mmCIF file of C-alpha atoms in Angstrom:
data_model
loop_
_atom_site.group_PDB
_atom_site.id
_atom_site.type_symbol
_atom_site.label_atom_id
_atom_site.label_comp_id
_atom_site.label_asym_id
_atom_site.label_seq_id
_atom_site.Cartn_x
_atom_site.Cartn_y
_atom_site.Cartn_z
ATOM 1 C CA MET A 12 -1.426 22.813 22.034
ATOM 2 C CA THR A 13 0.716 25.457 20.321
ATOM 3 C CA LEU A 14 -0.032 26.677 16.797
ATOM 4 C CA ILE A 15 2.645 28.369 14.708
ATOM 5 C CA HIS A 16 1.575 29.799 11.375
ATOM 6 C CA GLY A 17 3.744 31.618 8.882
ATOM 7 C CA ARG A 18 4.911 32.083 5.348
ATOM 8 C CA TRP A 19 8.388 31.480 3.963
ATOM 9 C CA SER A 20 9.667 33.480 1.008
ATOM 10 C CA LEU A 21 12.431 32.727 -1.440
ATOM 11 C CA ASP A 22 14.372 35.571 0.203
ATOM 12 C CA ASP A 23 14.024 33.731 3.543
ATOM 13 C CA ARG A 24 15.554 30.623 1.982
ATOM 14 C CA LEU A 25 18.458 32.536 0.525
ATOM 15 C CA GLU A 26 19.116 34.331 3.807
ATOM 16 C CA ARG A 27 19.162 31.196 5.991
ATOM 17 C CA ILE A 28 17.957 27.827 4.773
ATOM 18 C CA LEU A 29 17.501 26.173 8.212
ATOM 19 C CA ARG A 30 15.080 27.768 10.678
ATOM 20 C CA GLU A 31 14.632 26.923 14.373
ATOM 21 C CA LEU A 32 11.123 27.593 15.709
ATOM 22 C CA PRO A 33 11.007 27.458 19.543
ATOM 23 C CA TYR A 34 8.332 26.159 21.897
ATOM 24 C CA GLU A 35 8.266 25.303 25.612
ATOM 25 C CA VAL A 36 8.175 21.839 27.167
ATOM 26 C CA PRO A 37 7.235 21.965 30.873
ATOM 27 C CA ALA A 38 8.711 19.766 33.585
ATOM 28 C CA GLY A 39 6.963 16.417 33.868
ATOM 29 C CA ALA A 40 5.968 16.154 30.191
ATOM 30 C CA GLU A 41 5.817 12.585 28.879
ATOM 31 C CA GLY A 42 5.862 13.246 25.141
ATOM 32 C CA VAL A 43 5.654 15.778 22.356
ATOM 33 C CA THR A 44 4.022 15.555 18.927
ATOM 34 C CA VAL A 45 4.701 17.958 16.056
ATOM 35 C CA ARG A 46 2.524 18.155 12.933
ATOM 36 C CA LEU A 47 3.495 20.207 9.888
ATOM 37 C CA SER A 48 1.084 21.180 7.117
ATOM 38 C CA TYR A 49 1.717 23.041 3.865
ATOM 39 C CA ASP A 50 0.919 22.691 0.165
ATOM 40 C CA ARG A 51 3.318 19.995 -1.053
ATOM 41 C CA SER A 52 2.401 20.724 -4.649
ATOM 42 C CA LYS A 53 4.177 24.070 -4.279
ATOM 43 C CA GLY A 54 7.296 23.294 -2.262
ATOM 44 C CA VAL A 55 9.189 21.090 0.209
ATOM 45 C CA LEU A 56 9.943 21.764 3.882
ATOM 46 C CA ASP A 57 12.287 19.423 5.761
ATOM 47 C CA LEU A 58 11.414 18.600 9.366
ATOM 48 C CA GLY A 59 13.590 18.005 12.434
ATOM 49 C CA ALA A 60 13.792 18.413 16.209
ATOM 50 C CA ALA A 61 16.105 19.712 18.915
ATOM 51 C CA SER A 62 15.833 19.785 22.705
ATOM 52 C CA PRO A 63 17.635 22.215 25.043
ATOM 53 C CA TYR A 64 20.555 19.758 24.923
ATOM 54 C CA GLY A 65 20.785 19.362 21.159
ATOM 55 C CA PHE A 66 19.732 17.105 18.294
ATOM 56 C CA ARG A 67 16.632 14.920 18.765
ATOM 57 C CA GLY A 68 15.847 13.835 15.216
ATOM 58 C CA TRP A 69 15.388 14.480 11.530
ATOM 59 C CA SER A 70 13.023 13.195 8.856
ATOM 60 C CA GLY A 71 13.578 15.749 6.106
ATOM 61 C CA GLY A 72 10.705 15.868 3.645
ATOM 62 C CA ALA A 73 9.696 12.240 4.310
ATOM 63 C CA ARG A 74 7.325 13.023 7.199
ATOM 64 C CA ASP A 75 4.904 15.711 8.260
ATOM 65 C CA GLU A 76 4.583 14.471 11.843
ATOM 66 C CA TYR A 77 6.703 13.027 14.641
ATOM 67 C CA THR A 78 6.355 12.007 18.279
ATOM 68 C CA ILE A 79 9.125 11.822 20.880
ATOM 69 C CA THR A 80 8.691 10.131 24.272
ATOM 70 C CA ARG A 81 11.064 8.749 26.882
ATOM 71 C CA ASP A 82 10.683 5.119 25.708
ATOM 72 C CA TRP A 83 10.010 5.410 21.975
ATOM 73 C CA ALA A 84 10.015 7.885 19.117
ATOM 74 C CA THR A 85 8.962 8.095 15.503
ATOM 75 C CA PRO A 86 11.696 6.568 13.302
ATOM 76 C CA GLY A 87 14.281 9.241 12.595
ATOM 77 C CA TYR A 88 13.940 10.688 16.117
ATOM 78 C CA LEU A 89 15.654 9.870 19.397
ATOM 79 C CA PRO A 90 13.667 8.681 22.422
ATOM 80 C CA GLY A 91 14.706 9.778 25.889
ATOM 81 C CA GLU A 92 13.876 12.120 28.703
ATOM 82 C CA LEU A 93 12.005 15.251 27.705
ATOM 83 C CA GLU A 94 14.198 17.946 29.166
ATOM 84 C CA PRO A 95 12.129 20.937 30.288
ATOM 85 C CA GLY A 96 12.807 24.211 28.557
ATOM 86 C CA ALA A 97 12.994 25.593 25.048
ATOM 87 C CA TRP A 98 12.684 22.946 22.331
ATOM 88 C CA GLN A 99 12.904 23.689 18.616
ATOM 89 C CA VAL A 100 11.180 22.522 15.484
ATOM 90 C CA TRP A 101 13.753 22.550 12.714
ATOM 91 C CA LEU A 102 12.490 23.523 9.274
ATOM 92 C CA ARG A 103 14.808 23.491 6.295
ATOM 93 C CA LEU A 104 13.426 25.510 3.412
ATOM 94 C CA HIS A 105 14.312 22.916 0.799
ATOM 95 C CA ARG A 106 12.065 24.140 -2.025
ATOM 96 C CA VAL A 107 10.258 27.494 -1.813
ATOM 97 C CA PRO A 108 8.454 29.002 -4.839
ATOM 98 C CA LEU A 109 8.781 32.602 -5.899
ATOM 99 C CA GLU A 110 5.344 33.427 -4.496
ATOM 100 C CA GLY A 111 6.231 31.973 -1.079
ATOM 101 C CA LEU A 112 5.022 28.980 0.922
ATOM 102 C CA GLU A 113 2.560 29.117 3.826
ATOM 103 C CA PHE A 114 2.857 26.592 6.645
ATOM 104 C CA THR A 115 1.275 25.636 9.954
ATOM 105 C CA LEU A 116 2.900 23.804 12.871
ATOM 106 C CA GLU A 117 0.795 22.130 15.539
ATOM 107 C CA VAL A 118 2.781 21.243 18.675
ATOM 108 C CA THR A 119 1.174 19.034 21.350
ATOM 109 C CA VAL A 120 2.861 18.353 24.689
ATOM 110 C CA HIS A 121 1.562 15.147 26.298
ATOM 111 C CA ARG A 122 1.092 14.674 30.029
ATOM 112 C CA ARG A 123 0.856 10.931 29.341
ATOM 113 C CA ALA A 124 3.009 9.245 26.733
ATOM 114 C CA PRO A 125 1.167 8.055 23.603
ATOM 115 C CA LEU A 126 1.158 4.316 22.966
ATOM 116 C CA ARG A 127 4.023 2.852 20.969
ATOM 117 C CA PRO A 128 3.018 1.716 17.435
ATOM 118 C CA THR A 129 3.324 -2.017 16.807
ATOM 119 C CA GLU A 130 5.808 -3.430 14.299
ATOM 120 C CA GLU A 131 5.721 -6.851 12.652
ATOM 121 C CA GLU A 132 8.892 -8.863 12.115
ATOM 122 C CA PRO A 133 9.539 -10.270 8.608
ATOM 123 C CA PRO A 134 10.071 -14.018 8.102
ATOM 124 C CA PRO A 135 13.726 -15.146 8.196
ATOM 125 C CA ALA A 136 15.593 -14.919 4.907
ATOM 126 C CA VAL A 137 17.517 -17.725 3.226
ATOM 127 C CA LYS A 138 21.000 -16.704 2.094
ATOM 128 C CA PRO A 139 22.185 -18.047 -1.289
ATOM 129 C CA PRO A 140 25.409 -20.104 -1.446
ATOM 130 C CA ARG A 141 28.651 -18.150 -1.373
ATOM 131 C CA ARG A 142 30.535 -17.660 -4.644
ATOM 132 C CA ASP A 143 33.683 -19.726 -5.044
ATOM 133 C CA ILE A 144 36.284 -17.091 -4.200
ATOM 134 C CA PRO A 145 39.605 -18.050 -2.583
ATOM 135 C CA ASP A 146 40.772 -16.504 0.666
ATOM 136 C CA VAL A 147 43.879 -14.308 0.636
ATOM 137 C CA GLU A 148 46.391 -14.723 3.485
ATOM 138 C CA GLY A 149 43.672 -15.319 6.066
ATOM 139 C CA LEU A 150 41.354 -12.636 4.672
ATOM 140 C CA ARG A 151 38.118 -13.181 2.777
ATOM 141 C CA TRP A 152 36.231 -11.206 0.147
ATOM 142 C CA TYR A 153 32.856 -10.144 1.588
ATOM 143 C CA ALA A 154 29.937 -8.851 -0.478
ATOM 144 C CA GLY A 155 27.949 -5.835 0.632
ATOM 145 C CA ASP A 156 26.379 -2.481 -0.041
ATOM 146 C CA PHE A 157 27.429 0.854 1.446
ATOM 147 C CA HIS A 158 24.236 2.856 0.913
ATOM 148 C CA ALA A 159 20.661 2.002 1.964
ATOM 149 C CA HIS A 160 17.711 3.637 3.737
ATOM 150 C CA THR A 161 14.909 2.573 6.071
ATOM 151 C CA VAL A 162 11.811 4.098 7.644
ATOM 152 C CA HIS A 163 14.201 6.057 9.867
ATOM 153 C CA SER A 164 14.464 8.509 6.955
ATOM 154 C CA ASP A 165 12.765 8.234 3.565
ATOM 155 C CA GLY A 166 12.885 4.456 3.023
ATOM 156 C CA SER A 167 9.827 2.208 3.089
ATOM 157 C CA LEU A 168 11.243 -0.833 4.920
ATOM 158 C CA THR A 169 11.983 -1.377 8.580
ATOM 159 C CA ILE A 170 15.520 -2.333 9.567
ATOM 160 C CA ALA A 171 14.510 -5.988 9.889
ATOM 161 C CA GLU A 172 12.790 -5.982 6.481
ATOM 162 C CA LEU A 173 15.807 -4.370 4.827
ATOM 163 C CA ALA A 174 18.158 -6.873 6.486
ATOM 164 C CA ALA A 175 16.057 -9.792 5.271
ATOM 165 C CA LEU A 176 16.034 -8.434 1.722
ATOM 166 C CA ALA A 177 19.820 -7.929 1.688
ATOM 167 C CA THR A 178 20.443 -11.379 3.183
ATOM 168 C CA GLY A 179 18.242 -13.029 0.584
ATOM 169 C CA ARG A 180 20.328 -11.376 -2.123
ATOM 170 C CA GLY A 181 23.513 -12.944 -0.766
ATOM 171 C CA LEU A 182 25.096 -9.955 0.966
ATOM 172 C CA ASP A 183 27.392 -10.347 3.964
ATOM 173 C CA PHE A 184 27.152 -6.734 5.148
ATOM 174 C CA LEU A 185 25.024 -3.650 4.595
ATOM 175 C CA ALA A 186 25.567 -0.048 5.667
ATOM 176 C CA VAL A 187 22.329 1.565 6.841
ATOM 177 C CA THR A 188 22.768 5.250 6.044
ATOM 178 C CA ASP A 189 19.590 7.156 6.838
ATOM 179 C CA HIS A 190 19.553 10.873 6.104
ATOM 180 C CA ASN A 191 20.849 13.239 8.813
ATOM 181 C CA THR A 192 19.927 10.958 11.706
ATOM 182 C CA VAL A 193 21.324 8.138 13.835
ATOM 183 C CA SER A 194 18.045 6.922 15.330
ATOM 184 C CA HIS A 195 18.551 3.593 13.541
ATOM 185 C CA HIS A 196 21.960 2.897 15.107
ATOM 186 C CA PRO A 197 20.780 1.336 18.407
ATOM 187 C CA HIS A 198 18.660 -1.231 16.506
ATOM 188 C CA LEU A 199 21.268 -2.574 14.091
ATOM 189 C CA ALA A 200 23.049 -4.974 16.441
ATOM 190 C CA LYS A 201 19.771 -6.820 17.063
ATOM 191 C CA ILE A 202 19.950 -8.251 13.550
ATOM 192 C CA GLN A 203 21.858 -11.538 13.425
ATOM 193 C CA GLU A 204 21.633 -12.818 9.841
ATOM 194 C CA ILE A 205 23.727 -10.018 8.287
ATOM 195 C CA THR A 206 26.277 -7.491 9.557
ATOM 196 C CA LEU A 207 24.667 -4.040 9.573
ATOM 197 C CA ILE A 208 27.125 -1.144 9.607
ATOM 198 C CA PRO A 209 26.012 2.096 11.293
ATOM 199 C CA GLY A 210 26.044 5.023 8.916
ATOM 200 C CA GLN A 211 24.566 8.434 8.267
ATOM 201 C CA GLU A 212 24.008 10.082 4.927
ATOM 202 C CA VAL A 213 24.892 13.681 5.682
ATOM 203 C CA THR A 214 22.473 15.433 3.364
ATOM 204 C CA THR A 215 22.570 19.020 2.127
ATOM 205 C CA ASP A 216 21.503 20.939 -0.953
ATOM 206 C CA ARG A 217 25.138 20.959 -2.117
ATOM 207 C CA GLY A 218 25.915 17.285 -1.895
ATOM 208 C CA HIS A 219 25.588 14.105 0.147
ATOM 209 C CA ALA A 220 28.261 12.095 1.958
ATOM 210 C CA ASN A 221 28.113 8.905 4.006
ATOM 211 C CA VAL A 222 29.893 8.733 7.348
ATOM 212 C CA PHE A 223 30.360 5.142 8.534
ATOM 213 C CA GLY A 224 30.745 3.885 12.087
ATOM 214 C CA ASP A 225 28.944 4.239 15.396
ATOM 215 C CA VAL A 226 30.354 7.735 15.876
ATOM 216 C CA GLY A 227 27.271 9.670 16.938
ATOM 217 C CA TRP A 228 25.308 12.262 15.010
ATOM 218 C CA VAL A 229 27.167 14.221 12.334
ATOM 219 C CA ASP A 230 25.904 17.804 12.192
ATOM 220 C CA PHE A 231 24.937 18.544 8.594
ATOM 221 C CA ARG A 232 24.844 22.262 9.427
ATOM 222 C CA GLN A 233 28.622 22.322 9.873
ATOM 223 C CA PRO A 234 31.194 22.631 7.040
ATOM 224 C CA ALA A 235 31.793 19.440 5.069
ATOM 225 C CA ASP A 236 35.431 19.372 6.235
ATOM 226 C CA THR A 237 34.176 18.432 9.724
ATOM 227 C CA TRP A 238 31.930 15.540 8.733
ATOM 228 C CA GLY A 239 34.600 12.851 8.609
ATOM 229 C CA GLU A 240 36.456 13.817 11.788
ATOM 230 C CA ARG A 241 35.167 10.786 13.722
ATOM 231 C CA GLY A 242 34.216 8.217 11.074
ATOM 232 C CA LEU A 243 35.107 7.004 7.596
ATOM 233 C CA MET A 244 33.577 9.372 5.038
ATOM 234 C CA SER A 245 32.694 8.773 1.394
ATOM 235 C CA ILE A 246 31.417 11.172 -1.248
ATOM 236 C CA ASN A 247 28.050 9.939 -2.564
ATOM 237 C CA HIS A 248 26.760 9.939 -6.169
ATOM 238 C CA ALA A 249 29.026 12.859 -7.017
ATOM 239 C CA LEU A 250 27.294 13.363 -10.379
ATOM 240 C CA GLY A 251 23.803 12.737 -9.009
ATOM 241 C CA GLY A 252 21.623 15.330 -10.669
ATOM 242 C CA ASP A 253 20.242 17.840 -8.173
ATOM 243 C CA CYS A 254 22.339 16.268 -5.371
ATOM 244 C CA ALA A 255 25.706 16.326 -7.146
ATOM 245 C CA TRP A 256 28.742 17.145 -5.007
ATOM 246 C CA LEU A 257 29.276 20.917 -4.788
ATOM 247 C CA GLN A 258 30.590 21.255 -1.234
ATOM 248 C CA PRO A 259 33.976 22.956 -0.783
ATOM 249 C CA LEU A 260 36.647 20.837 0.925
ATOM 250 C CA SER A 261 40.170 21.678 2.039
ATOM 251 C CA GLU A 262 41.137 17.999 1.669
ATOM 252 C CA ARG A 263 39.315 15.529 -0.543
ATOM 253 C CA PRO A 264 38.321 12.234 1.134
ATOM 254 C CA ARG A 265 39.907 9.195 -0.432
ATOM 255 C CA VAL A 266 36.748 7.037 -0.398
ATOM 256 C CA ALA A 267 34.081 7.748 -3.007
ATOM 257 C CA GLU A 268 30.875 6.091 -4.146
ATOM 258 C CA VAL A 269 32.099 5.793 -7.719
ATOM 259 C CA TRP A 270 29.439 3.214 -8.650
ATOM 260 C CA HIS A 271 25.897 4.242 -7.710
ATOM 261 C CA SER A 272 22.624 2.701 -8.860
ATOM 262 C CA GLY A 273 22.029 5.892 -10.840
ATOM 263 C CA TRP A 274 24.871 4.835 -13.193
ATOM 264 C CA TRP A 275 22.282 3.030 -15.295
ATOM 265 C CA ASP A 276 24.229 3.222 -18.588
ATOM 266 C CA ARG A 277 27.796 2.189 -17.855
ATOM 267 C CA ARG A 278 28.971 3.303 -21.280
ATOM 268 C CA TRP A 279 28.705 6.795 -19.784
ATOM 269 C CA GLY A 280 32.249 7.424 -18.585
ATOM 270 C CA ALA A 281 31.590 10.436 -16.372
ATOM 271 C CA PRO A 282 31.748 8.603 -12.982
ATOM 272 C CA LEU A 283 35.156 7.117 -13.806
ATOM 273 C CA ALA A 284 36.393 10.440 -15.171
ATOM 274 C CA TRP A 285 35.220 12.194 -12.002
ATOM 275 C CA ALA A 286 36.949 9.593 -9.791
ATOM 276 C CA GLN A 287 40.247 9.942 -11.651
ATOM 277 C CA ALA A 288 40.064 13.736 -11.353
ATOM 278 C CA TRP A 289 39.042 13.584 -7.669
ATOM 279 C CA ARG A 290 42.387 12.083 -6.596
ATOM 280 C CA ASP A 291 44.766 9.524 -8.054
ATOM 281 C CA ASP A 292 44.475 7.101 -5.123
ATOM 282 C CA VAL A 293 40.679 7.111 -4.805
ATOM 283 C CA ILE A 294 39.127 4.049 -3.109
ATOM 284 C CA ALA A 295 36.041 3.068 -5.083
ATOM 285 C CA ILE A 296 32.966 1.732 -3.334
ATOM 286 C CA GLY A 297 29.419 1.189 -4.562
ATOM 287 C CA GLY A 298 25.955 1.875 -3.207
ATOM 288 C CA SER A 299 22.468 0.952 -4.312
ATOM 289 C CA ASP A 300 20.902 3.873 -2.421
ATOM 290 C CA PHE A 301 17.947 1.547 -1.861
ATOM 291 C CA HIS A 302 14.790 3.233 -0.596
ATOM 292 C CA ARG A 303 11.888 1.024 -1.676
ATOM 293 C CA HIS A 304 10.926 -1.671 -4.149
ATOM 294 C CA GLY A 305 10.605 -0.299 -7.656
ATOM 295 C CA SER A 306 12.917 2.647 -6.990
ATOM 296 C CA ALA A 307 16.636 2.691 -7.929
ATOM 297 C CA GLY A 308 18.575 -0.520 -7.281
ATOM 298 C CA LEU A 309 17.943 -3.370 -4.880
ATOM 299 C CA PRO A 310 20.508 -3.889 -2.098
ATOM 300 C CA GLY A 311 23.680 -5.105 -3.753
ATOM 301 C CA ALA A 312 23.018 -3.389 -7.078
ATOM 302 C CA PRO A 313 25.899 -2.571 -7.236
ATOM 303 C CA THR A 314 27.793 -4.842 -4.845
ATOM 304 C CA THR A 315 30.975 -3.739 -3.083
ATOM 305 C CA TRP A 316 33.452 -6.500 -2.252
ATOM 306 C CA VAL A 317 35.852 -5.908 0.631
ATOM 307 C CA LEU A 318 38.803 -8.096 1.599
ATOM 308 C CA ALA A 319 38.666 -8.304 5.402
ATOM 309 C CA GLU A 320 39.080 -10.548 8.430
ATOM 310 C CA ASP A 321 35.317 -10.789 8.930
ATOM 311 C CA PRO A 322 32.193 -8.786 7.971
ATOM 312 C CA GLY A 323 32.585 -6.645 11.073
ATOM 313 C CA ALA A 324 36.002 -5.476 9.868
ATOM 314 C CA VAL A 325 35.001 -4.286 6.391
ATOM 315 C CA LEU A 326 35.621 -0.618 7.232
ATOM 316 C CA ASP A 327 39.254 -1.498 7.977
ATOM 317 C CA GLY A 328 39.379 -3.218 4.596
ATOM 318 C CA VAL A 329 38.033 -0.099 2.911
ATOM 319 C CA ARG A 330 40.573 2.119 4.677
ATOM 320 C CA ALA A 331 43.293 -0.190 3.350
ATOM 321 C CA GLY A 332 41.931 0.106 -0.182
ATOM 322 C CA ARG A 333 40.972 -3.575 -0.512
ATOM 323 C CA THR A 334 37.771 -3.062 -2.516
ATOM 324 C CA ALA A 335 36.097 -4.149 -5.738
ATOM 325 C CA VAL A 336 32.696 -3.291 -7.193
ATOM 326 C CA SER A 337 30.429 -5.350 -9.453
ATOM 327 C CA ALA A 338 26.981 -4.814 -10.926
ATOM 328 C CA GLY A 339 25.468 -7.313 -8.487
ATOM 329 C CA PRO A 340 26.257 -10.233 -6.173
ATOM 330 C CA GLU A 341 26.466 -12.618 -9.128
ATOM 331 C CA GLY A 342 27.719 -10.156 -11.748
ATOM 332 C CA PRO A 343 31.068 -10.191 -13.576
ATOM 333 C CA LEU A 344 33.727 -9.705 -10.947
ATOM 334 C CA LEU A 345 37.363 -8.634 -10.830
ATOM 335 C CA LEU A 346 39.310 -9.292 -7.596
ATOM 336 C CA ARG A 347 42.927 -8.998 -6.537
ATOM 337 C CA ILE A 348 44.236 -12.334 -5.231
ATOM 338 C CA GLY A 349 47.788 -11.619 -4.090
ATOM 339 C CA ASP A 350 49.889 -10.892 -7.180
ATOM 340 C CA GLU A 351 47.123 -11.950 -9.546
ATOM 341 C CA LEU A 352 43.709 -10.750 -10.665
ATOM 342 C CA LEU A 353 40.781 -13.157 -10.652
ATOM 343 C CA ALA A 354 38.126 -12.457 -13.291
ATOM 344 C CA LEU A 355 34.920 -14.376 -12.500
ATOM 345 C CA ASP A 356 32.038 -14.883 -14.936
ATOM 346 C CA ALA A 357 33.608 -12.290 -17.229
ATOM 347 C CA ASP A 358 34.120 -14.230 -20.463
ATOM 348 C CA GLY A 359 34.594 -11.916 -23.436
ATOM 349 C CA LEU A 360 35.124 -8.774 -21.416
ATOM 350 C CA VAL A 361 38.073 -6.423 -21.664
ATOM 351 C CA LEU A 362 40.479 -5.738 -18.771
ATOM 352 C CA VAL A 363 41.586 -2.102 -18.807
ATOM 353 C CA ARG A 364 44.744 -1.282 -16.848
ATOM 354 C CA ARG A 365 45.827 2.053 -15.403
ATOM 355 C CA SER A 366 48.157 2.589 -18.351
ATOM 356 C CA GLY A 367 45.248 2.155 -20.771
ATOM 357 C CA ALA A 368 46.484 -1.254 -21.972
ATOM 358 C CA ARG A 369 43.649 -3.685 -22.721
ATOM 359 C CA GLN A 370 43.394 -7.461 -22.486
ATOM 360 C CA VAL A 371 40.508 -9.741 -23.497
ATOM 361 C CA ILE A 372 39.258 -12.095 -20.766
ATOM 362 C CA ARG A 373 38.496 -15.552 -22.171
ATOM 363 C CA GLY A 374 36.717 -17.947 -19.810
ATOM 364 C CA ASP A 375 34.563 -17.735 -16.699
ATOM 365 C CA ARG A 376 37.410 -18.104 -14.200
ATOM 366 C CA VAL A 377 40.630 -16.476 -15.333
ATOM 367 C CA LEU A 378 43.792 -15.510 -13.429
ATOM 368 C CA VAL A 379 46.058 -12.854 -14.925
ATOM 369 C CA PRO A 380 49.087 -10.962 -13.522
ATOM 370 C CA ALA A 381 47.985 -8.031 -11.396
ATOM 371 C CA GLY A 382 50.637 -5.379 -11.938
ATOM 372 C CA GLU A 383 49.403 -1.897 -10.998
ATOM 373 C CA GLY A 384 45.764 -0.961 -10.292
ATOM 374 C CA PRO A 385 43.143 0.259 -10.384
ATOM 375 C CA PHE A 386 41.481 -1.848 -13.066
ATOM 376 C CA ARG A 387 38.110 -2.146 -14.715
ATOM 377 C CA LEU A 388 36.306 -4.634 -16.934
ATOM 378 C CA GLU A 389 34.300 -3.444 -19.892
ATOM 379 C CA THR A 390 32.553 -4.959 -22.883
ATOM 380 C CA HIS A 391 33.544 -4.358 -26.492
ATOM 381 C CA GLU A 392 31.043 -1.470 -26.313
ATOM 382 C CA ASN A 393 33.008 0.059 -23.399
ATOM 383 C CA GLU A 394 30.331 -0.796 -20.836
ATOM 384 C CA VAL A 395 32.002 -1.038 -17.422
ATOM 385 C CA MET A 396 31.111 -4.311 -15.683
ATOM 386 C CA ALA A 397 33.446 -4.371 -12.662
ATOM 387 C CA LEU A 398 36.032 -2.265 -10.815
ATOM 388 C CA CYS A 399 39.002 -3.350 -8.730
ATOM 389 C CA ALA A 400 41.408 -1.302 -6.619
#
């Protein structure tokens, strides 16, 4: 066992926020366990791991302990051979008080691998009937959510539990976007009842962004301009309190999470104003940012609708700008159907066009000429109910 004890100061955080603390793993080791202890009432330290060959996992402030073996690892971490040599405990000094923060690391190298924890499977979910939405030239509107978390970062549900919850709410696809890790990616294809899209929420103190696709780990330590080099990137909750977008970019991504569950009062126009200022051809998507029951929105609150060949092709639909966002799977909805707009369950709402012209929607299923987008629906109190590209 190796003990590492120290104290981080606010000056340490300002000098370099991520610290790599080395330890040795001998040849023949079958596992390693790291335990971190500090006074959580005073600060927050984020936890991660690297082997001599690079990234092996991240759990941020969600965990104080992890185990890595050849055949299994704590969620958030990557199983595999334990390469002999210098490993690192990553500590990000997320919150450090003026008086400093003491910590202790306990590193145990196992000669025999610890037993794998057991995991129960949830009962199968029943999917509600599909809404009556016409296809468009061989494409179909699919309902989903582009932002959700599991036990692989700071969520409370397993992948199977999250998939069952999303299926039961009528979603066709769900992006699983755990923070700064891809340990969940190999498990997503095992789920059959809903299409799970690999994602990573690249998480820093100056903003969060989702990168979608099975593109490998995106290094959050690198400049934000590099994050989307291999996958489709969206800016998350750009006005999200202490995680608002502050990262410098030489070119602004076109896709943005304009509608986030934190937009609890949709009479507040700041998200739309930000999107219009971000770029004039922004592609709006939505994300619940689901972590656990009783916190933020459930999967599909809001719901992103994507016109695509099938649920596995929704990222292509997003790239093409074929998106719409509603408050939920059954909420008022505005969709482009060829040269027309279909307003569903939106009686009494107001269609607002790019030019600022307004039109009252009368009826629960109304077709109107499309013209130029983007569009939004709002009530007479200017509460936004749906978006359409």
